[in-house]
PDB file of C-alpha atoms and ligand atoms in Angstrom:
ATOM      1  CA  MET A   1      67.893  42.393  63.241  1.00 40.00           C
ATOM      2  CA  ASN A   2      65.443  45.055  63.002  1.00 42.00           C
ATOM      3  CA  SER A   3      64.539  46.524  59.558  1.00 41.00           C
ATOM      4  CA  ASP A   4      64.587  50.254  60.256  1.00 40.00           C
ATOM      5  CA  SER A   5      68.356  50.158  60.127  1.00 42.00           C
ATOM      6  CA  TYR A   6      68.159  48.803  56.632  1.00 48.00           C
ATOM      7  CA  SER A   7      66.020  51.073  54.478  1.00 47.00           C
ATOM      8  CA  ASN A   8      64.701  54.557  54.270  1.00 46.00           C
ATOM      9  CA  SER A   9      61.006  55.736  53.482  1.00 55.00           C
ATOM     10  CA  GLY A  10      60.012  52.786  51.480  1.00 71.00           C
ATOM     11  CA  LYS A  11      58.873  49.768  53.099  1.00 91.00           C
ATOM     12  CA  SER A  12      61.328  46.915  54.380  1.00 93.00           C
ATOM     13  CA  ASN A  13      60.199  44.052  56.537  1.00 95.00           C
ATOM     14  CA  LEU A  14      62.417  41.340  57.891  1.00 96.00           C
ATOM     15  CA  HIS A  15      60.370  38.447  59.388  1.00 95.00           C
ATOM     16  CA  THR A  16      61.068  34.871  60.104  1.00 96.00           C
ATOM     17  CA  HIS A  17      59.250  32.207  58.472  1.00 92.00           C
ATOM     18  CA  PRO A  18      57.869  29.087  60.729  1.00 94.00           C
ATOM     19  CA  SER A  19      60.899  27.110  59.417  1.00 94.00           C
ATOM     20  CA  GLY A  20      63.444  29.518  60.841  1.00 96.00           C
ATOM     21  CA  LEU A  21      64.420  31.029  57.558  1.00 98.00           C
ATOM     22  CA  THR A  22      64.646  34.798  57.513  1.00 98.00           C
ATOM     23  CA  PHE A  23      62.972  36.681  54.743  1.00 98.00           C
ATOM     24  CA  LEU A  24      63.314  40.453  53.720  1.00 98.00           C
ATOM     25  CA  GLU A  25      60.139  41.975  51.987  1.00 97.00           C
ATOM     26  CA  ILE A  26      60.583  45.249  50.192  1.00 97.00           C
ATOM     27  CA  GLU A  27      58.239  47.574  48.395  1.00 96.00           C
ATOM     28  CA  GLY A  28      58.688  50.879  46.902  1.00 94.00           C
ATOM     29  CA  GLY A  29      58.289  52.879  43.585  1.00 93.00           C
ATOM     30  CA  PHE A  30      60.387  50.255  42.036  1.00 96.00           C
ATOM     31  CA  GLY A  31      57.630  47.414  42.749  1.00 96.00           C
ATOM     32  CA  SER A  32      58.171  44.740  45.318  1.00 97.00           C
ATOM     33  CA  ALA A  33      60.332  41.903  46.095  1.00 98.00           C
ATOM     34  CA  GLU A  34      61.455  39.241  48.514  1.00 98.00           C
ATOM     35  CA  PHE A  35      64.762  37.738  49.566  1.00 98.00           C
ATOM     36  CA  CYS A  36      65.653  34.866  51.850  1.00 98.00           C
ATOM     37  CA  LEU A  37      68.807  35.521  53.701  1.00 98.00           C
ATOM     38  CA  GLN A  38      69.531  31.719  53.123  1.00 98.00           C
ATOM     39  CA  GLY A  39      71.360  32.055  50.047  1.00 98.00           C
ATOM     40  CA  ALA A  40      70.936  35.772  49.625  1.00 98.00           C
ATOM     41  CA  HIS A  41      68.165  34.266  47.316  1.00 98.00           C
ATOM     42  CA  LEU A  42      66.048  36.505  45.429  1.00 99.00           C
ATOM     43  CA  THR A  43      62.819  34.689  45.523  1.00 98.00           C
ATOM     44  CA  ARG A  44      60.225  37.218  44.096  1.00 98.00           C
ATOM     45  CA  PHE A  45      60.377  40.327  41.960  1.00 98.00           C
ATOM     46  CA  HIS A  46      57.834  42.090  40.682  1.00 97.00           C
ATOM     47  CA  PRO A  47      58.781  45.365  38.778  1.00 97.00           C
ATOM     48  CA  ARG A  48      56.206  48.167  39.177  1.00 95.00           C
ATOM     49  CA  GLY A  49      53.616  47.763  36.167  1.00 93.00           C
ATOM     50  CA  GLN A  50      54.967  44.566  35.082  1.00 94.00           C
ATOM     51  CA  GLY A  51      54.286  40.765  35.948  1.00 93.00           C
ATOM     52  CA  ALA A  52      56.678  38.588  38.046  1.00 97.00           C
ATOM     53  CA  LEU A  53      60.294  38.555  36.580  1.00 98.00           C
ATOM     54  CA  LEU A  54      61.174  35.462  38.389  1.00 98.00           C
ATOM     55  CA  PHE A  55      59.288  31.870  38.772  1.00 98.00           C
ATOM     56  CA  LEU A  56      59.089  30.074  42.014  1.00 98.00           C
ATOM     57  CA  SER A  57      57.796  26.612  42.395  1.00 98.00           C
ATOM     58  CA  ARG A  58      54.595  26.133  44.342  1.00 98.00           C
ATOM     59  CA  GLN A  59      56.039  23.085  45.768  1.00 98.00           C
ATOM     60  CA  SER A  60      59.720  24.607  46.711  1.00 98.00           C
ATOM     61  CA  PHE A  61      61.100  23.568  50.124  1.00 97.00           C
ATOM     62  CA  PHE A  62      61.474  26.470  52.660  1.00 97.00           C
ATOM     63  CA  GLU A  63      63.864  24.614  54.971  1.00 97.00           C
ATOM     64  CA  LYS A  64      67.067  25.364  56.673  1.00 97.00           C
ATOM     65  CA  GLY A  65      69.785  23.860  54.686  1.00 97.00           C
ATOM     66  CA  LYS A  66      67.727  23.169  51.641  1.00 97.00           C
ATOM     67  CA  ALA A  67      67.665  25.031  48.397  1.00 98.00           C
ATOM     68  CA  ILE A  68      64.778  26.816  47.289  1.00 98.00           C
ATOM     69  CA  ARG A  69      63.279  25.862  43.825  1.00 98.00           C
ATOM     70  CA  GLY A  70      62.977  29.342  41.714  1.00 98.00           C
ATOM     71  CA  GLY A  71      64.134  32.736  42.096  1.00 98.00           C
ATOM     72  CA  ILE A  72      67.813  33.260  41.663  1.00 99.00           C
ATOM     73  CA  PRO A  73      69.966  30.399  43.391  1.00 98.00           C
ATOM     74  CA  VAL A  74      73.487  31.734  43.990  1.00 99.00           C
ATOM     75  CA  ILE A  75      76.031  29.123  43.211  1.00 98.00           C
ATOM     76  CA  PHE A  76      79.681  28.959  44.508  1.00 98.00           C
ATOM     77  CA  PRO A  77      82.531  27.266  44.511  1.00 98.00           C
ATOM     78  CA  TRP A  78      81.491  24.794  42.284  1.00 98.00           C
ATOM     79  CA  PHE A  79      78.770  24.293  39.575  1.00 98.00           C
ATOM     80  CA  GLY A  80      76.657  21.162  39.488  1.00 98.00           C
ATOM     81  CA  PRO A  81      78.300  18.053  41.231  1.00 97.00           C
ATOM     82  CA  ARG A  82      81.722  18.471  42.530  1.00 97.00           C
ATOM     83  CA  GLU A  83      84.255  16.594  40.725  1.00 92.00           C
ATOM     84  CA  GLY A  84      85.927  14.055  42.909  1.00 94.00           C
ATOM     85  CA  HIS A  85      83.516  14.498  45.947  1.00 96.00           C
ATOM     86  CA  PRO A  86      80.367  12.634  45.656  1.00 95.00           C
ATOM     87  CA  GLU A  87      79.675  13.654  49.188  1.00 95.00           C
ATOM     88  CA  SER A  88      79.670  17.657  48.464  1.00 96.00           C
ATOM     89  CA  PRO A  89      76.205  18.903  47.910  1.00 96.00           C
ATOM     90  CA  MET A  90      74.983  19.918  44.367  1.00 97.00           C
ATOM     91  CA  HIS A  91      75.663  23.709  43.323  1.00 98.00           C
ATOM     92  CA  GLY A  92      78.389  24.527  45.908  1.00 98.00           C
ATOM     93  CA  LEU A  93      78.366  25.807  49.631  1.00 97.00           C
ATOM     94  CA  VAL A  94      76.768  29.051  49.810  1.00 98.00           C
ATOM     95  CA  ARG A  95      73.013  28.775  48.230  1.00 98.00           C
ATOM     96  CA  THR A  96      71.953  27.098  51.549  1.00 98.00           C
ATOM     97  CA  ARG A  97      73.969  29.194  53.947  1.00 98.00           C
ATOM     98  CA  ASP A  98      73.030  32.235  55.723  1.00 98.00           C
ATOM     99  CA  TRP A  99      74.305  35.390  54.171  1.00 98.00           C
ATOM    100  CA  LYS A 100      74.630  38.794  56.445  1.00 98.00           C
ATOM    101  CA  LEU A 101      72.146  41.488  54.917  1.00 98.00           C
ATOM    102  CA  GLU A 102      74.556  44.351  54.889  1.00 98.00           C
ATOM    103  CA  GLU A 103      72.145  47.109  53.233  1.00 97.00           C
ATOM    104  CA  ALA A 104      68.532  47.566  51.997  1.00 96.00           C
ATOM    105  CA  THR A 105      67.912  50.997  50.418  1.00 95.00           C
ATOM    106  CA  VAL A 106      64.489  51.384  49.712  1.00 95.00           C
ATOM    107  CA  PRO A 107      63.205  54.762  48.435  1.00 89.00           C
ATOM    108  CA  GLU A 108      59.776  55.931  47.910  1.00 85.00           C
ATOM    109  CA  SER A 109      60.478  56.215  44.181  1.00 86.00           C
ATOM    110  CA  GLY A 110      63.591  55.181  42.337  1.00 92.00           C
ATOM    111  CA  ASP A 111      65.381  51.923  42.357  1.00 96.00           C
ATOM    112  CA  ALA A 112      65.962  49.922  45.594  1.00 97.00           C
ATOM    113  CA  SER A 113      69.308  48.509  46.184  1.00 98.00           C
ATOM    114  CA  VAL A 114      70.073  45.422  48.523  1.00 98.00           C
ATOM    115  CA  LEU A 115      73.522  44.155  49.494  1.00 98.00           C
ATOM    116  CA  PHE A 116      74.470  40.692  51.171  1.00 98.00           C
ATOM    117  CA  SER A 117      77.846  39.200  52.151  1.00 98.00           C
ATOM    118  CA  ILE A 118      78.905  36.200  53.244  1.00 98.00           C
ATOM    119  CA  GLN A 119      82.720  34.934  54.559  1.00 98.00           C
ATOM    120  CA  SER A 120      84.241  31.452  54.654  1.00 98.00           C
ATOM    121  CA  THR A 121      83.986  29.828  58.071  1.00 98.00           C
ATOM    122  CA  PRO A 122      85.599  26.880  59.582  1.00 98.00           C
ATOM    123  CA  GLU A 123      83.053  24.663  58.446  1.00 97.00           C
ATOM    124  CA  THR A 124      83.251  25.935  54.620  1.00 98.00           C
ATOM    125  CA  LEU A 125      87.001  25.857  55.067  1.00 98.00           C
ATOM    126  CA  GLY A 126      86.755  22.105  56.044  1.00 97.00           C
ATOM    127  CA  ALA A 127      84.859  21.334  52.851  1.00 97.00           C
ATOM    128  CA  TRP A 128      86.714  23.649  50.487  1.00 98.00           C
ATOM    129  CA  PRO A 129      89.888  24.839  52.060  1.00 98.00           C
ATOM    130  CA  PHE A 130      90.121  28.219  50.642  1.00 98.00           C
ATOM    131  CA  PRO A 131      89.226  31.518  52.379  1.00 98.00           C
ATOM    132  CA  PHE A 132      86.814  33.654  50.772  1.00 98.00           C
ATOM    133  CA  GLU A 133      84.274  36.648  50.989  1.00 98.00           C
ATOM    134  CA  LEU A 134      81.469  37.257  48.511  1.00 99.00           C
ATOM    135  CA  LYS A 135      79.278  40.536  48.053  1.00 99.00           C
ATOM    136  CA  LEU A 136      76.177  40.302  46.157  1.00 99.00           C
ATOM    137  CA  ARG A 137      74.252  43.587  45.238  1.00 98.00           C
ATOM    138  CA  PHE A 138      70.955  43.581  43.723  1.00 98.00           C
ATOM    139  CA  ASN A 139      69.581  46.780  42.040  1.00 98.00           C
ATOM    140  CA  LEU A 140      65.849  46.460  41.241  1.00 98.00           C
ATOM    141  CA  GLY A 141      63.926  49.209  39.131  1.00 97.00           C
ATOM    142  CA  ALA A 142      62.346  48.791  35.983  1.00 96.00           C
ATOM    143  CA  SER A 143      64.617  46.098  35.462  1.00 97.00           C
ATOM    144  CA  LEU A 144      67.044  43.823  37.805  1.00 98.00           C
ATOM    145  CA  SER A 145      70.834  44.106  37.999  1.00 98.00           C
ATOM    146  CA  VAL A 146      73.012  41.962  40.241  1.00 98.00           C
ATOM    147  CA  LEU A 147      76.693  42.648  40.946  1.00 98.00           C
ATOM    148  CA  TRP A 148      78.525  39.665  42.449  1.00 99.00           C
ATOM    149  CA  ASP A 149      82.326  40.226  43.925  1.00 99.00           C
ATOM    150  CA  VAL A 150      84.157  37.121  44.944  1.00 99.00           C
ATOM    151  CA  LYS A 151      87.290  38.123  46.658  1.00 99.00           C
ATOM    152  CA  ASN A 152      90.281  35.704  47.827  1.00 99.00           C
ATOM    153  CA  THR A 153      90.995  36.497  51.269  1.00 98.00           C
ATOM    154  CA  GLY A 154      93.613  33.661  51.490  1.00 98.00           C
ATOM    155  CA  THR A 155      97.229  33.418  51.060  1.00 98.00           C
ATOM    156  CA  GLU A 156      96.867  30.807  48.135  1.00 98.00           C
ATOM    157  CA  PRO A 157      95.283  31.346  44.535  1.00 98.00           C
ATOM    158  CA  PHE A 158      92.017  29.182  44.258  1.00 98.00           C
ATOM    159  CA  VAL A 159      90.126  27.798  41.019  1.00 98.00           C
ATOM    160  CA  PHE A 160      86.297  28.590  41.483  1.00 98.00           C
ATOM    161  CA  GLU A 161      83.230  28.010  39.574  1.00 98.00           C
ATOM    162  CA  GLN A 162      80.189  30.287  39.885  1.00 98.00           C
ATOM    163  CA  ALA A 163      76.547  30.842  39.000  1.00 99.00           C
ATOM    164  CA  LEU A 164      73.560  32.895  39.034  1.00 99.00           C
ATOM    165  CA  HIS A 165      70.691  30.508  38.555  1.00 98.00           C
ATOM    166  CA  PRO A 166      67.595  32.343  37.598  1.00 99.00           C
ATOM    167  CA  TYR A 167      64.294  30.825  36.930  1.00 98.00           C
ATOM    168  CA  PHE A 168      62.136  32.753  34.816  1.00 98.00           C
ATOM    169  CA  PRO A 169      58.166  32.225  34.161  1.00 98.00           C
ATOM    170  CA  VAL A 170      57.153  31.474  30.765  1.00 98.00           C
ATOM    171  CA  ALA A 171      53.717  31.070  29.286  1.00 97.00           C
ATOM    172  CA  ASP A 172      54.323  27.907  27.350  1.00 97.00           C
ATOM    173  CA  ILE A 173      57.903  26.159  27.012  1.00 98.00           C
ATOM    174  CA  HIS A 174      56.927  24.724  23.859  1.00 98.00           C
ATOM    175  CA  GLN A 175      56.883  28.048  21.953  1.00 98.00           C
ATOM    176  CA  LEU A 176      60.013  29.586  23.998  1.00 98.00           C
ATOM    177  CA  GLN A 177      63.275  30.574  21.914  1.00 98.00           C
ATOM    178  CA  VAL A 178      66.314  31.558  23.630  1.00 98.00           C
ATOM    179  CA  HIS A 179      68.414  33.738  20.978  1.00 98.00           C
ATOM    180  CA  GLY A 180      72.203  34.568  21.124  1.00 98.00           C
ATOM    181  CA  LEU A 181      73.852  31.239  21.431  1.00 98.00           C
ATOM    182  CA  LYS A 182      74.302  30.242  17.747  1.00 98.00           C
ATOM    183  CA  ASN A 183      77.752  29.132  16.591  1.00 98.00           C
ATOM    184  CA  SER A 184      78.721  28.802  20.376  1.00 98.00           C
ATOM    185  CA  ARG A 185      79.895  25.672  21.849  1.00 98.00           C
ATOM    186  CA  TYR A 186      78.178  23.715  24.725  1.00 98.00           C
ATOM    187  CA  HIS A 187      78.293  20.401  26.731  1.00 98.00           C
ATOM    188  CA  ASP A 188      74.792  18.817  26.598  1.00 98.00           C
ATOM    189  CA  LYS A 189      74.277  17.027  29.893  1.00 97.00           C
ATOM    190  CA  THR A 190      71.883  14.785  28.303  1.00 97.00           C
ATOM    191  CA  ALA A 191      74.378  13.431  25.922  1.00 96.00           C
ATOM    192  CA  GLY A 192      78.053  12.746  25.801  1.00 88.00           C
ATOM    193  CA  PRO A 193      81.008  14.841  27.277  1.00 89.00           C
ATOM    194  CA  GLU A 194      82.124  16.045  24.264  1.00 94.00           C
ATOM    195  CA  LEU A 195      81.679  19.836  23.283  1.00 97.00           C
ATOM    196  CA  GLN A 196      79.035  20.414  20.527  1.00 98.00           C
ATOM    197  CA  THR A 197      78.439  23.623  18.185  1.00 98.00           C
ATOM    198  CA  ASP A 198      75.111  25.136  17.979  1.00 98.00           C
ATOM    199  CA  THR A 199      74.245  25.799  14.659  1.00 98.00           C
ATOM    200  CA  GLU A 200      70.714  26.781  15.188  1.00 98.00           C
ATOM    201  CA  ASP A 201      69.231  30.198  15.137  1.00 98.00           C
ATOM    202  CA  HIS A 202      67.894  29.811  18.629  1.00 98.00           C
ATOM    203  CA  VAL A 203      67.597  27.097  21.169  1.00 98.00           C
ATOM    204  CA  GLY A 204      64.066  25.716  21.244  1.00 98.00           C
ATOM    205  CA  PHE A 205      62.672  23.071  23.546  1.00 98.00           C
ATOM    206  CA  THR A 206      61.155  19.796  22.719  1.00 98.00           C
ATOM    207  CA  ARG A 207      62.747  17.515  25.311  1.00 98.00           C
ATOM    208  CA  GLU A 208      64.826  18.042  28.640  1.00 98.00           C
ATOM    209  CA  THR A 209      67.472  20.539  27.631  1.00 98.00           C
ATOM    210  CA  ASP A 210      70.354  21.054  29.683  1.00 98.00           C
ATOM    211  CA  ARG A 211      73.235  22.913  28.057  1.00 98.00           C
ATOM    212  CA  LEU A 212      76.456  24.422  29.432  1.00 98.00           C
ATOM    213  CA  TYR A 213      77.559  26.772  26.886  1.00 98.00           C
ATOM    214  CA  VAL A 214      81.310  28.025  27.031  1.00 98.00           C
ATOM    215  CA  ASP A 215      83.497  30.812  25.925  1.00 98.00           C
ATOM    216  CA  THR A 216      80.535  33.070  25.418  1.00 98.00           C
ATOM    217  CA  GLU A 217      79.753  36.543  26.764  1.00 98.00           C
ATOM    218  CA  ALA A 218      76.767  36.845  24.510  1.00 98.00           C
ATOM    219  CA  ALA A 219      73.690  39.080  25.631  1.00 98.00           C
ATOM    220  CA  LEU A 220      70.641  36.528  25.069  1.00 98.00           C
ATOM    221  CA  ARG A 221      67.209  37.330  24.151  1.00 98.00           C
ATOM    222  CA  VAL A 222      64.352  34.939  25.479  1.00 98.00           C
ATOM    223  CA  ASP A 223      61.236  35.058  23.301  1.00 98.00           C
ATOM    224  CA  ASP A 224      58.097  33.870  25.244  1.00 97.00           C
ATOM    225  CA  ALA A 225      55.738  34.002  22.288  1.00 96.00           C
ATOM    226  CA  ALA A 226      52.786  32.594  24.094  1.00 96.00           C
ATOM    227  CA  GLY A 227      53.240  35.118  26.990  1.00 96.00           C
ATOM    228  CA  ALA A 228      53.778  37.935  24.532  1.00 96.00           C
ATOM    229  CA  LYS A 229      56.900  39.070  26.281  1.00 97.00           C
ATOM    230  CA  ARG A 230      60.398  38.992  25.759  1.00 98.00           C
ATOM    231  CA  LEU A 231      63.528  39.086  28.384  1.00 98.00           C
ATOM    232  CA  LEU A 232      66.763  40.687  27.660  1.00 98.00           C
ATOM    233  CA  ILE A 233      69.807  39.241  29.667  1.00 98.00           C
ATOM    234  CA  THR A 234      73.069  41.142  29.618  1.00 98.00           C
ATOM    235  CA  LYS A 235      76.193  40.112  31.475  1.00 98.00           C
ATOM    236  CA  LYS A 236      79.869  40.798  32.109  1.00 98.00           C
ATOM    237  CA  GLY A 237      82.705  38.883  33.715  1.00 98.00           C
ATOM    238  CA  SER A 238      80.804  35.439  32.770  1.00 99.00           C
ATOM    239  CA  ARG A 239      82.001  33.369  29.884  1.00 98.00           C
ATOM    240  CA  SER A 240      79.559  30.463  30.416  1.00 98.00           C
ATOM    241  CA  SER A 241      75.876  30.434  29.893  1.00 99.00           C
ATOM    242  CA  VAL A 242      73.359  27.430  30.785  1.00 98.00           C
ATOM    243  CA  VAL A 243      69.947  26.977  29.364  1.00 98.00           C
ATOM    244  CA  TRP A 244      67.746  24.433  31.315  1.00 98.00           C
ATOM    245  CA  ASN A 245      64.632  22.833  31.367  1.00 98.00           C
ATOM    246  CA  PRO A 246      63.632  19.579  32.920  1.00 98.00           C
ATOM    247  CA  TRP A 247      61.045  18.380  30.920  1.00 98.00           C
ATOM    248  CA  ILE A 248      58.585  15.879  31.925  1.00 97.00           C
ATOM    249  CA  ALA A 249      60.336  13.048  33.851  1.00 96.00           C
ATOM    250  CA  LYS A 250      62.918  14.964  35.405  1.00 96.00           C
ATOM    251  CA  ALA A 251      60.172  17.438  36.847  1.00 96.00           C
ATOM    252  CA  ALA A 252      58.563  14.514  38.071  1.00 96.00           C
ATOM    253  CA  ALA A 253      61.315  13.231  39.752  1.00 96.00           C
ATOM    254  CA  LEU A 254      61.754  16.565  41.564  1.00 97.00           C
ATOM    255  CA  ALA A 255      59.713  16.660  44.704  1.00 97.00           C
ATOM    256  CA  ASP A 256      59.987  20.336  45.013  1.00 98.00           C
ATOM    257  CA  LEU A 257      58.586  20.881  41.549  1.00 98.00           C
ATOM    258  CA  ALA A 258      55.011  20.186  40.856  1.00 96.00           C
ATOM    259  CA  ASP A 259      54.442  17.838  37.999  1.00 92.00           C
ATOM    260  CA  ASP A 260      53.106  20.425  35.599  1.00 95.00           C
ATOM    261  CA  GLU A 261      55.323  23.294  36.425  1.00 98.00           C
ATOM    262  CA  TRP A 262      58.158  22.102  33.721  1.00 98.00           C
ATOM    263  CA  GLN A 263      55.978  23.840  31.067  1.00 98.00           C
ATOM    264  CA  GLY A 264      56.038  27.135  32.795  1.00 98.00           C
ATOM    265  CA  PHE A 265      59.596  28.028  33.380  1.00 98.00           C
ATOM    266  CA  VAL A 266      63.334  28.068  32.002  1.00 98.00           C
ATOM    267  CA  CYS A 267      66.661  28.753  33.686  1.00 99.00           C
ATOM    268  CA  VAL A 268      68.868  30.972  31.528  1.00 99.00           C
ATOM    269  CA  GLU A 269      71.837  31.215  33.821  1.00 99.00           C
ATOM    270  CA  GLN A 270      75.325  33.383  33.816  1.00 99.00           C
ATOM    271  CA  VAL A 271      77.940  31.146  34.712  1.00 99.00           C
ATOM    272  CA  ASN A 272      81.495  30.470  34.920  1.00 98.00           C
ATOM    273  CA  ALA A 273      82.109  26.794  35.031  1.00 98.00           C
ATOM    274  CA  LYS A 274      84.347  23.982  33.398  1.00 97.00           C
ATOM    275  CA  GLN A 275      87.222  25.666  31.149  1.00 97.00           C
ATOM    276  CA  ASN A 276      85.667  29.032  32.140  1.00 98.00           C
ATOM    277  CA  ALA A 277      86.346  28.285  35.947  1.00 98.00           C
ATOM    278  CA  ILE A 278      88.327  31.209  37.395  1.00 98.00           C
ATOM    279  CA  THR A 279      91.906  31.246  38.924  1.00 98.00           C
ATOM    280  CA  LEU A 280      91.864  33.833  41.634  1.00 98.00           C
ATOM    281  CA  ALA A 281      95.130  35.447  43.187  1.00 98.00           C
ATOM    282  CA  PRO A 282      95.308  36.069  46.711  1.00 98.00           C
ATOM    283  CA  GLY A 283      93.690  39.471  47.559  1.00 98.00           C
ATOM    284  CA  ARG A 284      92.181  39.860  44.274  1.00 98.00           C
ATOM    285  CA  THR A 285      88.576  39.960  43.367  1.00 99.00           C
ATOM    286  CA  HIS A 286      86.435  39.081  40.476  1.00 98.00           C
ATOM    287  CA  ARG A 287      83.379  40.704  39.534  1.00 98.00           C
ATOM    288  CA  MET A 288      80.422  39.388  37.834  1.00 98.00           C
ATOM    289  CA  GLU A 289      77.578  41.527  36.643  1.00 98.00           C
ATOM    290  CA  ALA A 290      74.203  40.581  34.911  1.00 98.00           C
ATOM    291  CA  ALA A 291      70.982  42.645  33.933  1.00 98.00           C
ATOM    292  CA  PHE A 292      67.625  41.480  33.177  1.00 98.00           C
ATOM    293  CA  SER A 293      64.833  43.423  31.659  1.00 97.00           C
ATOM    294  CA  MET A 294      61.264  42.557  30.287  1.00 96.00           C
ATOM    295  CA  GLU A 295      59.667  43.912  27.344  1.00 95.00           C
ATOM    296  CA  THR A 296      56.055  43.383  26.459  1.00 92.00           C
ATOM    297  CA  LEU A 297      55.512  41.978  22.732  1.00 89.00           C
ATOM    298  CA  ARG A 298      52.171  43.413  21.179  1.00 78.00           C
TER     299      ARG A 298
HETATM  300  O1  LIG B 301      71.825  24.447  35.822  1.00 78.23           O
HETATM  301  C1  LIG B 301      71.381  23.597  35.300  1.00 78.23           C
HETATM  302  C2  LIG B 301      71.458  22.260  36.372  1.00 78.23           C
HETATM  303  O2  LIG B 301      72.755  21.939  36.948  1.00 78.23           O
HETATM  304  C3  LIG B 301      70.431  21.123  35.704  1.00 78.23           C
HETATM  305  O3  LIG B 301      71.593  20.101  35.542  1.00 78.23           O
HETATM  306  C4  LIG B 301      69.798  20.637  37.015  1.00 78.23           C
HETATM  307  O4  LIG B 301      70.735  19.844  38.242  1.00 78.23           O
HETATM  308  C5  LIG B 301      69.663  22.056  37.616  1.00 78.23           C
HETATM  309  O5  LIG B 301      70.783  22.685  37.446  1.00 78.23           O
HETATM  310  C6  LIG B 301      68.977  22.088  39.083  1.00 78.23           C
HETATM  311  O6  LIG B 301      69.784  21.725  40.231  1.00 78.23           O
HETATM  312  P1  LIG B 301      69.196  21.852  41.714  1.00 78.23           P
HETATM  313  O7  LIG B 301      70.375  21.175  42.292  1.00 78.23           O
HETATM  314  O8  LIG B 301      68.806  22.944  41.929  1.00 78.23           O
HETATM  315  O9  LIG B 301      68.177  20.846  41.452  1.00 78.23           O
END
């Protein structure tokens, strides 16, 4: 695969990591970014003139078949552990499989656009018996937008869960506030299975936090006071949102996360899971969109 066929004027470089993973690096007027073709995984994005939009663990694995800790993992067709299938991997089948790089448009000035696709294979059908095609487009400029189409290419309806699972860097998790989820109901993974209602003005962090909010399409605002910055997240075609920070003990149990890194990131995820799982008829396509932009608070 040579990169010339994938881009114009801006810089676009495909290279193979010692692990055998293939990475696409792009740079242009928009800034710079890096994708791993395994998982169509945006691992780094620096909008021009801004800091990194995404967090990447300095202890992340970079190995075929292993998830990357940071960036934006892409999760399909189940979220978290697969109900009734303890042998199945966490977070579905596609974040550790190679996607096809369909297009990388990297102009000298203006936004870059990168398109990936993946289809079901005999192997995925053996694990999850439904034919599918996923197309994932990233538009990178002063902000980032992601457009994700899930198509049912089979003859039977299927029910799927999905998530964009972005990791965002924060200066200090203790001062972080996530706004927009007041009065929404959520499953608290650190507590019992019953749905709770969030009555607080914002989500704050004083312990392990792992909440799946349901029936919400709300735009969210992530205020990083210590970093004097704000992240704005909007979404369409997603009825669930997850807020996650492992805190101290869980971070220590993750080999691909340094023990001190729990203080420096938050996951705010665009999801369809549990009662928001999607039933897709044969031949139909479901579209999820998400957009992320940063503001400096001075
Ligand atoms: O999205 C939150 C979550 O489901 C947490 O429960 C935690 O498991 C996190 O995802 C990370 O999952 P991973 O499989 O990437 O370690």
